[in-house]
Amino acid sequence: MRSITNRFGLMAAVAAIFVGSADAATVQVQVVSNEFIPSDVTINVGDTVEWTWGSGSHTVTSGTGSSDGASGNLFNEPSTPSSQTFSFTFTQAGLVPYYCIPHESFNMKGSVNVVAGGGEGEAPVTVTVQVSDSGFDPAEITINVGDTVRWNLVGGSHSVANGTDSSDPNSSTLFDASLHGEFLPSFSYTFTQVGLVPYYSAPDEAGGGMTGSVNVLAGGGEGEGEGEGEGEGEGEAPVTVTVQVSDSGFDPAEITINVGDTVRWNLVGGSHSVANGTDSSDPNSSTLFDASLHGEFLPSFSYTFTQVGLVPYYSAPDEAGGGMTGTVNVLGGAPNTTILNVSPGSVNVASTAGSFQVGVEYTTVGNIGWRAEVVAGQSWLSLDAASAIYRAYNGSIFATHQTNGQLLERIGIIRINAPGAANDPTEITVTQAAMLPPMAIINVSPSQIDFGETRIGSTLSATVTIGNDGDATLDGVASTSSPFSIVGSASYSIAPGQSQQITVGFTPTAAGAATGSVLFTGGGEATVGVSGEGAPPVAVIMVSRNTITFGEVVIDSQETNAVMVSNTGDAVLEGVASASPPFSIVSGGSYSLAPGRSQAITVGFTPDATGTSQGSVTLTGGGGATVGVTGIGILSAQIMTAETSIDFGDVNLGNHTTRSATLTNVGGVPLEGEASATEPFSVAARAFYRLHPGESHEVFLRFTPVSKG
């Protein structure tokens, strides 16, 4: 049975390269950052471990730590850019711990478990081949039946297919996998038959070829590894079959496994789910498993099958589009085998520090103990102390992870060891998201501006507030097109959490509706819709006063007063002023005023009767205006005497006699004057008078005769 697995991020770094006889092997351990990868390896007596420097400055020092009295007694070598490899051949069985002196506080430790080896049943190994534009490295390897080769892509885009080239009739009959993508994919194949297996990369045939070979020897004993086909023999180790999940469906859609085997569904495209059942209407739907595969990174879901039978499954989000289904045919495996169920089988965690829990359960009651350990990602992934102690009951693993300060995701692996269980060991892949780089996020308010009616040629303005909801400086420029414009500065540079205003103008050049938008760049961009209506020029009339009061005016006389008329519009104001008697327009009765100009209009009041008169002056054009007018008509000054004649009687010559006369102002205005008489009459006293309407004045007259008669 073949398993094709794509993994993101961490490169599996164990390479067992056989040298000399088939009984001795070299296991590669990478020394990178603050960890050995893999940190714990198991080899046979006589095998060699080669540590290869990857980054930083480290040591490979035997012992549990600096407090170990035997620290460095077996080996103590640098792993630096100038000393990149160190090899040690182990000649005695036992557990050999080792650590890095500079990074002991970071728990940078590992161990080599040396077993007696030899004989039947020797544990199969995995040989890693790096794939890049330079070719396969190493291109030729020798392994035993049951061993696995893992091809890891480290550069370019290539494939791995058995055969000498594409013209080989046997090409792709064993395996054919494409290695490509944004992250590091890999492909593994377990060889179950003796012989020389050539292979090649299809995309590189035209460029001269890129080939390699695997020489498979008879090797160890029965029951080794994972091979092609659907074995059912007793004691066969459980395997994990990988199904790729994408918008094209499940690949492969139909698989056959044994009881105790595990299926891992890996999402490589789209957003899908994996749930047992024929569809959502199936009464048994989701009774075994139901997992959503989605997110920014590659999630996966694993399930170990413990009962014989055909298990259909489907993707719930794809039911409406015609369906996306698959089946797992579970054959009978070894009877009465204890299976360790681990849930979830993979974990995706955020870039920030946190914790999560993994449940561990037995499918059958037994006394098999289990414990957990971190085998990759020890520098940032850790377990609670109880996880390292064997326990023979259902329980949980409590894991914590530190903050990922890098811009790339990282992979950790938790291994559950349960000696005697069918699926021992079981691994949980922990994928920690990368730290997102600081970024600006723009928001604008309002989202729409309506300038309304605006005169052609004039400008109306409005402001837009730009906010930065991100954690990096927001730099950008605002732009729009006529008849809309940016008034003042169009650029902005806004710190996180701050805001800035941009002024938008509307200057219509033609009558009618206008629409557009303002584009704001940076922080994901934003737009604000703008609209307005261009209105033609119009005259607008304005008067300097709303009323004119003439007061009292003598009948048949005229009083005048003025009012100013102005044009506050943007077109010529033409019109006339009119009034009804006793009011009239004396001058300025017609006008033609350019925008901003004014003119005086003279209004007259000529009463023809006494009493109050009211009326209005009407002005046309520019919307029109009315000025109220009032006045009071009064009589002119008029004098009246109470006596129509005065008789002085007989007066002797040389003597005089005085009589009085009463004068009254019966007019409507003040009256003043002087009384006079002709000889032999004269005004004796009070000749002068000043009388308000209705007032009276007494004048004294004298008669002095100068002759008889």
XYZ file of C-alpha atoms in Angstrom:
709
model
C 0.000 0.000 0.000
C 1.480 3.379 -0.979
C 1.235 6.532 1.120
C 1.838 9.959 -0.451
C 2.131 12.673 2.115
C 2.710 16.412 1.608
C 3.974 18.294 4.643
C 4.504 21.982 5.119
C 7.401 23.613 6.916
C 9.759 21.347 8.770
C 12.129 19.096 6.802
C 12.428 15.548 8.065
C 16.122 15.259 8.630
C 16.855 11.611 9.339
C 18.945 9.976 6.614
C 20.231 6.446 7.056
C 22.911 5.992 4.399
C 24.406 2.507 4.235
C 28.187 2.256 3.913
C 30.360 -0.856 3.830
C 28.262 -3.902 4.619
C 24.495 -3.888 4.801
C 24.723 -4.286 8.605
C 26.097 -0.790 9.397
C 24.305 2.462 8.755
C 24.895 6.181 9.207
C 22.082 8.240 10.702
C 22.040 11.967 10.001
C 21.075 14.526 12.669
C 20.685 18.190 11.717
C 21.890 20.847 14.175
C 19.725 23.953 13.631
C 18.473 26.883 15.720
C 18.142 25.496 19.244
C 17.382 21.849 18.512
C 18.723 18.572 17.165
C 16.490 17.120 14.426
C 15.574 14.412 15.207
C 16.486 14.740 18.854
C 16.137 11.028 19.676
C 17.348 8.250 17.359
C 17.604 4.470 17.691
C 20.462 2.622 15.984
C 22.252 -0.713 16.124
C 25.624 -1.388 17.663
C 28.204 -0.519 15.007
C 26.068 2.196 13.398
C 27.285 5.778 13.084
C 25.543 9.066 13.863
C 26.664 12.099 11.851
C 25.688 15.548 13.165
C 25.553 18.216 10.425
C 25.598 21.928 11.239
C 22.677 23.963 9.894
C 22.743 27.306 11.699
C 24.105 29.034 14.820
C 27.058 27.904 16.934
C 26.648 24.721 18.969
C 28.414 21.712 20.487
C 27.603 18.010 20.454
C 28.532 16.911 23.969
C 27.792 13.532 25.572
C 25.995 13.632 28.911
C 22.706 14.881 30.360
C 24.059 18.384 30.998
C 26.853 20.418 32.532
C 26.043 18.952 35.980
C 26.669 15.421 34.645
C 30.016 14.208 36.047
C 30.581 12.208 32.842
C 29.769 15.174 30.560
C 31.999 15.131 27.455
C 33.742 11.863 28.334
C 32.452 10.112 25.204
C 32.480 13.022 22.761
C 32.526 16.827 22.874
C 32.797 18.441 19.448
C 31.816 21.855 17.992
C 29.067 22.234 15.387
C 29.813 25.570 13.748
C 30.302 27.019 10.254
C 33.977 26.025 10.465
C 33.270 22.531 11.873
C 30.122 21.505 10.047
C 30.107 17.724 10.522
C 30.961 15.341 13.348
C 30.562 11.552 13.270
C 30.668 8.993 16.058
C 30.366 5.200 15.745
C 28.625 3.526 18.679
C 30.107 0.161 19.682
C 28.154 -0.584 22.856
C 24.439 -0.985 23.487
C 22.738 1.527 25.775
C 21.148 4.983 25.902
C 23.613 7.802 25.235
C 22.251 11.291 26.068
C 23.900 14.399 24.656
C 23.350 18.170 24.699
C 24.585 21.565 23.409
C 26.668 23.473 25.954
C 25.796 27.051 24.734
C 22.077 26.235 24.557
C 21.627 23.953 27.550
C 19.237 26.505 29.072
C 17.114 26.195 25.916
C 16.794 22.423 26.514
C 18.778 21.654 23.362
C 19.289 17.936 24.045
C 19.101 14.594 22.303
C 19.754 10.915 22.777
C 21.041 7.899 20.868
C 19.464 4.578 21.824
C 21.981 1.870 20.784
C 20.437 -1.606 20.533
C 22.145 -4.934 20.024
C 20.941 -5.091 16.379
C 21.674 -7.903 13.899
C 19.274 -10.853 13.475
C 15.773 -11.046 12.160
C 13.268 -8.324 12.807
C 15.777 -5.476 12.589
C 13.862 -2.180 12.622
C 13.413 -0.657 9.162
C 14.967 2.740 8.527
C 14.121 5.805 6.479
C 16.608 7.219 4.013
C 16.208 10.870 3.049
C 17.052 12.166 -0.438
C 17.181 15.914 -0.968
C 15.635 17.138 -4.232
C 16.763 20.448 -5.757
C 17.720 22.025 -9.070
C 21.138 20.384 -8.599
C 19.601 16.902 -8.709
C 18.863 14.076 -6.253
C 21.305 13.982 -3.301
C 22.416 11.231 -2.873
C 21.419 9.992 -6.323
C 22.259 6.319 -5.630
C 21.383 4.599 -2.356
C 21.262 1.020 -1.023
C 18.599 -0.096 1.469
C 16.946 -3.263 2.780
C 13.504 -4.610 1.989
C 11.036 -2.798 4.267
C 13.082 0.392 4.414
C 11.563 3.697 3.290
C 12.948 6.456 1.099
C 11.697 9.990 1.673
C 12.321 12.569 -1.032
C 12.326 16.131 0.391
C 12.057 19.135 -1.942
C 14.547 21.858 -1.029
C 14.521 23.868 -4.259
C 12.791 24.152 -7.624
C 9.809 22.132 -8.839
C 10.420 18.450 -9.624
C 8.821 15.006 -9.524
C 9.779 11.471 -8.454
C 8.662 8.583 -10.698
C 10.053 5.049 -10.993
C 11.566 4.155 -14.360
C 14.506 5.251 -16.470
C 12.448 7.991 -18.161
C 8.923 8.614 -19.490
C 9.508 6.208 -22.407
C 10.118 3.306 -20.000
C 7.102 0.902 -20.190
C 7.350 0.454 -16.396
C 7.449 4.211 -15.742
C 5.239 5.337 -12.816
C 4.042 1.790 -12.048
C 5.364 1.985 -8.456
C 5.240 5.678 -7.673
C 4.825 9.062 -9.369
C 4.638 12.161 -7.185
C 5.019 15.868 -7.942
C 7.061 17.935 -5.492
C 6.143 21.588 -5.659
C 4.380 24.372 -3.800
C 5.026 27.373 -1.649
C 6.215 25.253 1.277
C 8.355 22.089 1.484
C 6.452 18.991 0.348
C 7.834 15.491 0.622
C 7.041 12.008 -0.673
C 7.813 8.651 0.965
C 7.782 5.140 -0.449
C 8.479 1.824 1.332
C 10.269 -0.790 -0.822
C 9.013 -4.371 -0.362
C 10.876 -6.263 -3.108
C 14.562 -6.907 -3.778
C 16.034 -5.277 -6.881
C 17.402 -2.108 -8.470
C 14.731 0.573 -8.880
C 15.702 3.502 -11.141
C 13.740 6.757 -10.934
C 13.668 10.168 -12.602
C 12.135 13.674 -12.515
C 9.700 14.222 -15.398
C 9.959 18.068 -15.550
C 13.750 17.755 -15.981
C 13.867 15.301 -18.908
C 14.238 18.016 -21.552
C 17.206 19.605 -19.767
C 19.477 16.548 -19.853
C 17.723 14.457 -17.236
C 17.660 14.181 -13.457
C 17.826 10.553 -12.286
C 18.638 8.321 -9.324
C 18.398 4.708 -8.195
C 17.488 2.634 -5.135
C 19.244 -0.740 -4.700
C 16.986 -2.868 -2.479
C 18.733 -5.781 -0.691
C 17.115 -8.748 1.064
C 17.788 -7.199 4.472
C 16.050 -8.096 7.788
C 13.215 -10.504 8.525
C 9.478 -10.852 8.144
C 6.928 -8.281 9.076
C 9.079 -5.248 8.278
C 7.755 -1.904 7.125
C 4.874 -0.795 5.001
C 4.586 -2.110 1.458
C 2.355 -2.123 -1.554
C -0.787 -4.236 -1.418
C -3.219 -5.006 1.373
C -1.462 -7.384 3.749
C -3.409 -9.144 6.457
C -0.731 -11.184 8.246
C -0.480 -11.394 11.979
C 1.784 -8.860 13.662
C 1.951 -6.575 10.606
C 2.694 -3.039 11.831
C -0.151 -0.532 11.323
C 0.373 2.071 8.629
C -0.857 5.573 7.883
C -2.425 6.249 4.500
C -2.587 9.850 3.356
C -5.491 11.237 1.318
C -5.060 14.640 -0.327
C -8.132 16.907 -0.107
C -8.632 19.652 -2.694
C -11.302 21.216 -4.892
C -10.758 18.262 -7.266
C -11.897 15.777 -4.593
C -10.310 13.156 -2.336
C -7.164 11.598 -3.826
C -7.242 8.615 -3.687
C -11.009 8.472 -3.160
C -11.119 4.722 -2.426
C -8.549 3.017 -0.197
C -8.205 -0.333 1.547
C -6.487 -0.671 4.931
C -6.288 -3.066 7.875
C -7.841 -2.708 11.281
C -5.531 -0.487 13.311
C -4.354 1.491 10.301
C -4.767 5.255 10.201
C -5.984 7.549 7.430
C -4.724 11.107 7.407
C -6.617 13.637 5.286
C -4.403 16.597 4.295
C -5.964 19.771 2.861
C -4.082 21.045 -0.188
C -6.712 23.372 -1.638
C -10.125 24.887 -0.948
C -12.179 24.512 2.216
C -13.708 21.097 2.878
C -14.650 18.649 5.635
C -14.350 14.923 6.328
C -17.339 13.172 7.934
C -18.301 9.493 7.915
C -21.548 8.655 6.156
C -22.911 8.784 2.637
C -24.132 12.375 3.108
C -25.711 14.604 5.762
C -29.035 12.712 5.504
C -27.354 9.455 6.544
C -28.517 8.580 10.121
C -24.957 7.419 10.880
C -23.389 10.616 9.549
C -20.609 12.027 11.771
C -20.890 9.206 14.333
C -17.216 8.245 13.848
C -15.597 11.465 12.765
C -16.460 14.947 11.509
C -13.650 17.420 10.963
C -13.485 20.726 9.079
C -10.366 21.317 6.994
C -9.842 25.005 6.384
C -7.716 27.960 7.347
C -4.791 29.990 6.176
C -2.349 27.121 6.707
C -2.569 23.401 5.903
C -4.758 21.588 8.408
C -5.069 17.834 8.529
C -7.174 15.218 10.300
C -6.286 11.643 11.212
C -8.501 8.740 12.243
C -7.500 5.194 13.246
C -9.965 2.517 12.096
C -10.608 -0.225 14.674
C -13.437 -2.231 13.106
C -13.745 -4.220 9.883
C -16.121 -2.860 7.253
C -16.647 -0.319 4.484
C -16.740 3.249 5.804
C -18.075 5.847 3.347
C -17.320 9.506 3.972
C -18.089 12.880 2.388
C -17.367 16.616 2.489
C -20.356 18.573 3.834
C -19.510 21.933 2.139
C -19.494 20.182 -1.268
C -22.875 18.421 -1.099
C -24.711 21.140 -3.045
C -22.188 21.065 -5.897
C -22.689 17.424 -6.843
C -20.942 15.791 -3.905
C -17.387 14.951 -2.891
C -17.124 11.438 -1.411
C -14.707 8.618 -0.647
C -14.557 5.203 1.019
C -12.245 3.352 3.410
C -12.420 -0.450 3.168
C -11.163 -1.817 6.512
C -9.995 -5.444 6.398
C -9.512 -7.760 9.378
C -6.203 -7.166 11.132
C -4.543 -8.840 14.031
C -7.278 -9.895 16.539
C -7.516 -8.535 20.083
C -4.972 -5.806 19.405
C -5.027 -2.750 21.632
C -5.307 0.481 19.647
C -4.399 3.853 21.033
C -6.796 6.553 19.807
C -5.355 10.071 19.791
C -7.573 13.086 19.195
C -6.907 15.382 17.532
C -4.352 13.734 15.268
C -2.929 17.108 14.275
C -3.094 20.545 15.852
C -2.861 24.027 14.375
C -1.945 26.758 16.853
C -1.662 30.537 16.620
C 1.647 32.387 16.445
C 1.133 33.660 19.994
C 1.965 31.648 23.094
C -0.734 29.319 24.356
C -1.676 25.760 25.225
C -3.815 22.893 23.970
C -4.934 19.429 25.037
C -4.802 16.052 23.271
C -6.922 13.120 24.399
C -5.531 9.549 24.512
C -7.868 6.558 24.784
C -7.662 2.756 24.426
C -10.069 0.866 22.186
C -9.765 -2.129 24.490
C -9.085 -2.353 28.186
C -5.543 -3.452 28.881
C -2.450 -2.799 30.868
C -0.399 -1.260 28.067
C 1.254 1.914 29.293
C 1.881 5.030 27.257
C 3.771 8.262 27.567
C 4.358 11.314 25.344
C 7.416 13.287 24.300
C 8.263 16.131 21.941
C 10.537 14.821 19.177
C 10.602 17.947 16.983
C 10.208 21.575 18.026
C 11.582 21.147 21.549
C 12.743 24.766 21.577
C 9.164 26.065 21.546
C 6.873 23.108 22.241
C 6.702 21.407 25.659
C 4.486 18.983 27.578
C 3.377 18.777 31.184
C 5.536 16.625 33.461
C 2.904 13.892 33.738
C 3.071 13.247 29.997
C 6.564 11.781 30.335
C 5.401 9.102 32.823
C 3.957 5.819 31.557
C 0.299 5.338 32.474
C -2.087 2.501 31.637
C -5.348 4.396 31.446
C -7.137 6.945 29.298
C -5.894 10.463 29.771
C -4.815 13.731 28.220
C -1.636 15.420 27.103
C -1.301 19.081 28.047
C 1.027 20.994 25.716
C 2.212 24.600 25.729
C 3.839 26.569 22.932
C 5.880 29.740 22.916
C 5.345 32.716 20.607
C 6.579 32.268 17.040
C 8.456 35.458 16.220
C 9.363 34.300 12.710
C 7.634 35.048 9.422
C 7.444 31.330 8.595
C 5.298 28.659 10.197
C 7.053 25.890 12.144
C 6.286 22.260 12.767
C 6.556 20.296 15.985
C 5.899 16.600 16.563
C 4.557 14.947 19.709
C 5.234 11.219 19.793
C 3.140 8.864 21.965
C 4.970 5.693 22.827
C 2.776 2.731 23.803
C 4.860 -0.472 23.611
C 2.600 -3.382 22.751
C -0.116 -1.277 21.114
C -0.816 -1.900 17.442
C -0.207 1.732 16.521
C 2.906 2.329 18.609
C 4.292 4.924 18.218
C 1.663 7.518 17.262
C 2.682 11.018 16.260
C 0.780 14.298 16.473
C 1.837 17.078 14.108
C 1.681 20.558 15.648
C 1.746 23.422 13.144
C 2.318 26.884 14.572
C 1.322 29.832 12.421
C 3.872 32.408 11.396
C 3.927 35.824 12.969
C 2.148 38.233 10.670
C 4.291 41.240 9.731
C 3.062 44.656 10.908
C 0.558 46.099 8.476
C -1.603 49.166 8.084
C -5.395 48.822 7.804
C -7.319 51.749 6.347
C -10.832 52.846 7.216
C -12.641 55.913 5.892
C -15.692 57.844 7.063
C -18.146 58.677 5.637
C -18.422 56.109 2.873
C -20.617 58.396 0.715
C -20.734 62.189 0.180
C -23.655 63.966 -1.511
C -22.804 67.608 -2.263
C -26.370 68.345 -3.388
C -27.085 71.245 -5.725
C -24.055 73.410 -6.407
C -23.829 76.381 -8.776
C -21.783 75.859 -11.910
C -18.326 77.301 -11.425
C -18.553 77.432 -7.639
C -16.928 74.911 -5.237
C -18.477 73.068 -2.329
C -16.195 71.135 0.060
C -16.559 68.180 2.460
C -14.075 66.251 4.615
C -13.256 62.544 4.800
C -11.627 61.099 7.931
C -8.982 58.432 7.274
C -8.181 56.094 10.183
C -5.433 53.506 10.624
C -6.689 50.376 12.407
C -3.434 48.453 11.791
C -0.090 48.301 13.574
C 2.135 49.893 10.899
C 2.232 53.421 9.453
C -0.416 54.021 6.797
C 1.037 55.882 3.800
C -1.157 56.719 0.850
C -2.643 59.237 -1.547
C -6.233 60.288 -2.231
C -7.288 60.795 -5.849
C -10.453 61.475 -7.819
C -11.552 62.895 -11.170
C -13.355 66.053 -12.376
C -15.720 67.626 -11.445
C -14.533 66.341 -8.058
C -11.101 67.235 -6.653
C -8.839 66.935 -3.632
C -8.581 70.328 -1.938
C -5.186 70.836 -0.332
C -2.792 67.968 0.358
C -3.794 64.584 -1.086
C -1.135 62.493 0.697
C -1.189 61.107 4.213
C 1.082 59.272 6.633
C -0.900 58.054 9.643
C 0.509 56.257 12.696
C -1.371 53.234 14.104
C -4.543 54.269 15.909
C -4.436 57.809 14.509
C -6.526 59.600 11.866
C -6.270 62.441 9.352
C -8.751 64.458 7.324
C -8.718 64.980 3.552
C -10.875 67.671 1.915
C -12.861 66.768 -1.202
C -14.285 69.493 -3.490
C -17.112 69.567 -6.041
C -16.883 72.191 -8.818
C -19.548 71.501 -11.447
C -18.852 72.695 -14.980
C -22.224 71.771 -16.440
C -25.791 71.452 -15.278
C -27.036 68.022 -14.199
C -26.096 65.142 -11.906
C -22.471 64.059 -11.444
C -21.136 60.913 -9.692
C -17.679 59.565 -8.971
C -15.450 58.125 -6.282
C -12.380 59.015 -4.262
C -9.675 56.336 -4.053
C -7.536 56.123 -0.913
C -4.408 53.972 -1.327
C -2.507 52.037 1.319
C -3.697 49.679 4.044
C -5.814 47.638 1.658
C -7.275 50.710 -0.104
C -10.730 52.238 0.326
C -13.165 54.242 -1.767
C -15.716 56.914 -0.946
C -18.591 57.494 -3.341
C -19.245 61.143 -4.278
C -22.222 62.756 -6.016
C -23.637 66.210 -6.689
C -25.728 68.230 -9.098
C -24.566 71.180 -11.141
C -27.072 74.084 -11.107
C -27.092 76.970 -13.696
C -26.304 80.555 -12.510
C -29.253 82.466 -11.029
C -29.816 85.982 -9.800
C -30.763 86.410 -6.161
C -32.397 89.676 -5.006
C -31.771 91.198 -1.613
C -33.132 94.510 -0.149
C -31.502 96.612 2.516
C -34.689 97.029 4.554
C -37.997 95.276 4.887
C -40.137 98.339 5.810
C -40.169 102.108 5.203
C -41.990 104.401 7.646
C -42.663 107.925 6.315
C -44.336 109.295 9.480
C -46.628 112.366 9.140
C -46.817 114.074 5.785
C -49.007 117.047 4.902
C -51.738 116.246 2.481
C -50.742 116.845 -1.135
C -47.076 117.167 -0.210
C -44.472 114.421 -0.790
C -41.855 112.746 1.376
C -39.228 110.320 -0.097
C -37.145 107.508 1.310
C -34.690 105.038 -0.303
C -34.160 101.257 -0.235
C -31.070 99.455 -1.631
C -31.586 96.461 -3.903
C -28.590 94.060 -4.369
C -27.793 91.001 -6.495
C -26.242 88.225 -4.351
C -26.580 85.585 -7.081
C -24.273 84.657 -9.938
C -26.408 85.864 -12.879
C -27.607 89.382 -13.935
C -30.575 90.601 -11.883
C -33.193 92.397 -13.975
C -36.455 93.750 -12.623
C -38.710 96.694 -11.766
C -40.045 98.252 -8.582
C -43.694 99.282 -8.263
C -45.999 100.748 -5.606
C -49.655 101.806 -5.296
C -50.894 105.334 -4.319
C -50.454 107.206 -2.141
C -46.975 105.586 -2.491
C -44.903 105.789 -5.670
C -41.496 105.029 -7.167
C -39.692 108.309 -7.552
C -36.450 106.977 -9.099
C -34.561 103.714 -9.758
C -37.741 101.916 -10.659
C -35.963 99.538 -13.079
C -32.633 97.813 -12.577
C -30.126 95.497 -14.306
C -27.501 94.463 -11.760
C -24.472 92.275 -12.319
C -23.603 89.762 -9.553
C -22.526 91.631 -6.445
C -23.872 95.027 -7.581
C -26.467 97.281 -5.823
C -28.840 100.167 -6.701
C -30.940 102.665 -4.720
C -34.692 102.895 -5.305
C -36.438 106.089 -4.129
C -39.975 105.676 -2.834
C -42.382 108.627 -2.363
C -45.424 109.184 -0.106
C -47.998 111.815 -1.224
C -51.071 111.594 1.021
C -54.357 112.867 -0.330
C -56.270 112.423 2.886
C -55.638 112.465 6.558
C -54.952 109.257 8.450
C -52.616 106.242 8.202
C -51.844 104.683 4.821
C -50.187 101.282 4.361
C -48.872 99.570 1.255
C -45.859 97.808 -0.238
C -43.165 98.174 -2.826
C -42.894 95.105 -5.072
C -39.501 94.253 -6.642
C -39.310 91.638 -9.420
C -36.443 89.319 -10.504
C -34.086 87.086 -8.545
C -36.916 85.496 -6.615
C -38.614 88.843 -5.935
C -38.880 90.921 -2.779
C -41.428 93.133 -0.982
C -40.831 96.208 1.177
C -43.679 97.341 3.428
C -44.451 101.129 3.460
C -46.552 103.201 5.927
C -47.321 106.907 6.324
C -49.763 109.318 7.955
C -51.530 112.097 6.001
C -52.088 115.316 7.935
C -53.575 118.787 7.213
C -51.379 121.852 6.682
C -51.231 124.668 9.298
C -54.563 126.748 9.528
C -55.436 129.652 11.840
C -58.921 130.581 13.065
C -60.183 133.451 15.297
C -63.015 133.148 17.698
C -64.206 136.683 16.785
C -65.272 137.612 13.325
C -65.297 141.373 14.278
C -64.387 143.591 17.239
C -66.334 146.765 18.194
C -64.198 149.283 20.124
C -67.185 151.651 20.605
C -66.794 155.474 20.890
C -63.324 156.618 21.773
C -62.382 160.312 22.229
C -59.691 161.690 20.064
C -56.381 161.419 21.831
C -57.478 158.365 23.793
C -57.331 154.560 22.944
C -59.239 151.441 23.784
C -57.908 147.819 23.920
C -59.751 144.659 22.973
C -58.518 141.000 22.692
C -58.851 138.337 19.941
C -58.241 134.585 20.314
C -56.281 132.757 17.604
C -56.498 128.898 17.296
C -54.359 126.501 15.120
C -56.909 124.215 13.560
C -54.356 122.700 11.097
C -52.225 119.579 11.325
C -48.777 121.135 11.665
C -47.257 123.701 14.025
C -48.052 127.347 13.204
C -46.132 130.486 14.032
C -46.677 134.075 12.995
C -47.187 137.721 13.963
C -50.424 139.706 14.235
C -50.496 143.223 12.649
C -53.078 145.980 12.100
C -53.378 149.251 10.155
C -53.987 152.667 11.718
C -55.894 153.726 13.609
C -55.694 150.069 14.852
C -52.540 148.432 16.238
C -51.404 145.335 18.144
C -51.000 146.330 21.712
C -49.452 143.050 23.021
C -48.685 139.399 22.179
C -48.342 139.952 18.467
C -46.078 136.893 18.031
C -47.444 133.345 18.377
C -46.253 129.708 17.951
C -49.070 127.230 18.057
C -49.103 123.430 17.793
C -52.144 121.882 16.263
C -55.161 122.672 18.499
C -53.406 125.344 20.590
C -54.813 128.924 21.033
C -53.219 132.390 21.577
C -54.768 135.688 22.736
C -53.697 138.874 20.881
C -54.497 142.381 22.283
C -55.564 145.028 19.752
C -55.706 148.837 20.304
C -57.911 151.507 18.649
C -56.504 155.077 18.746
C -58.764 157.407 16.693
C -57.091 160.276 14.893
C -60.248 161.864 13.503
C -63.895 161.897 14.133
C -66.121 159.398 12.499
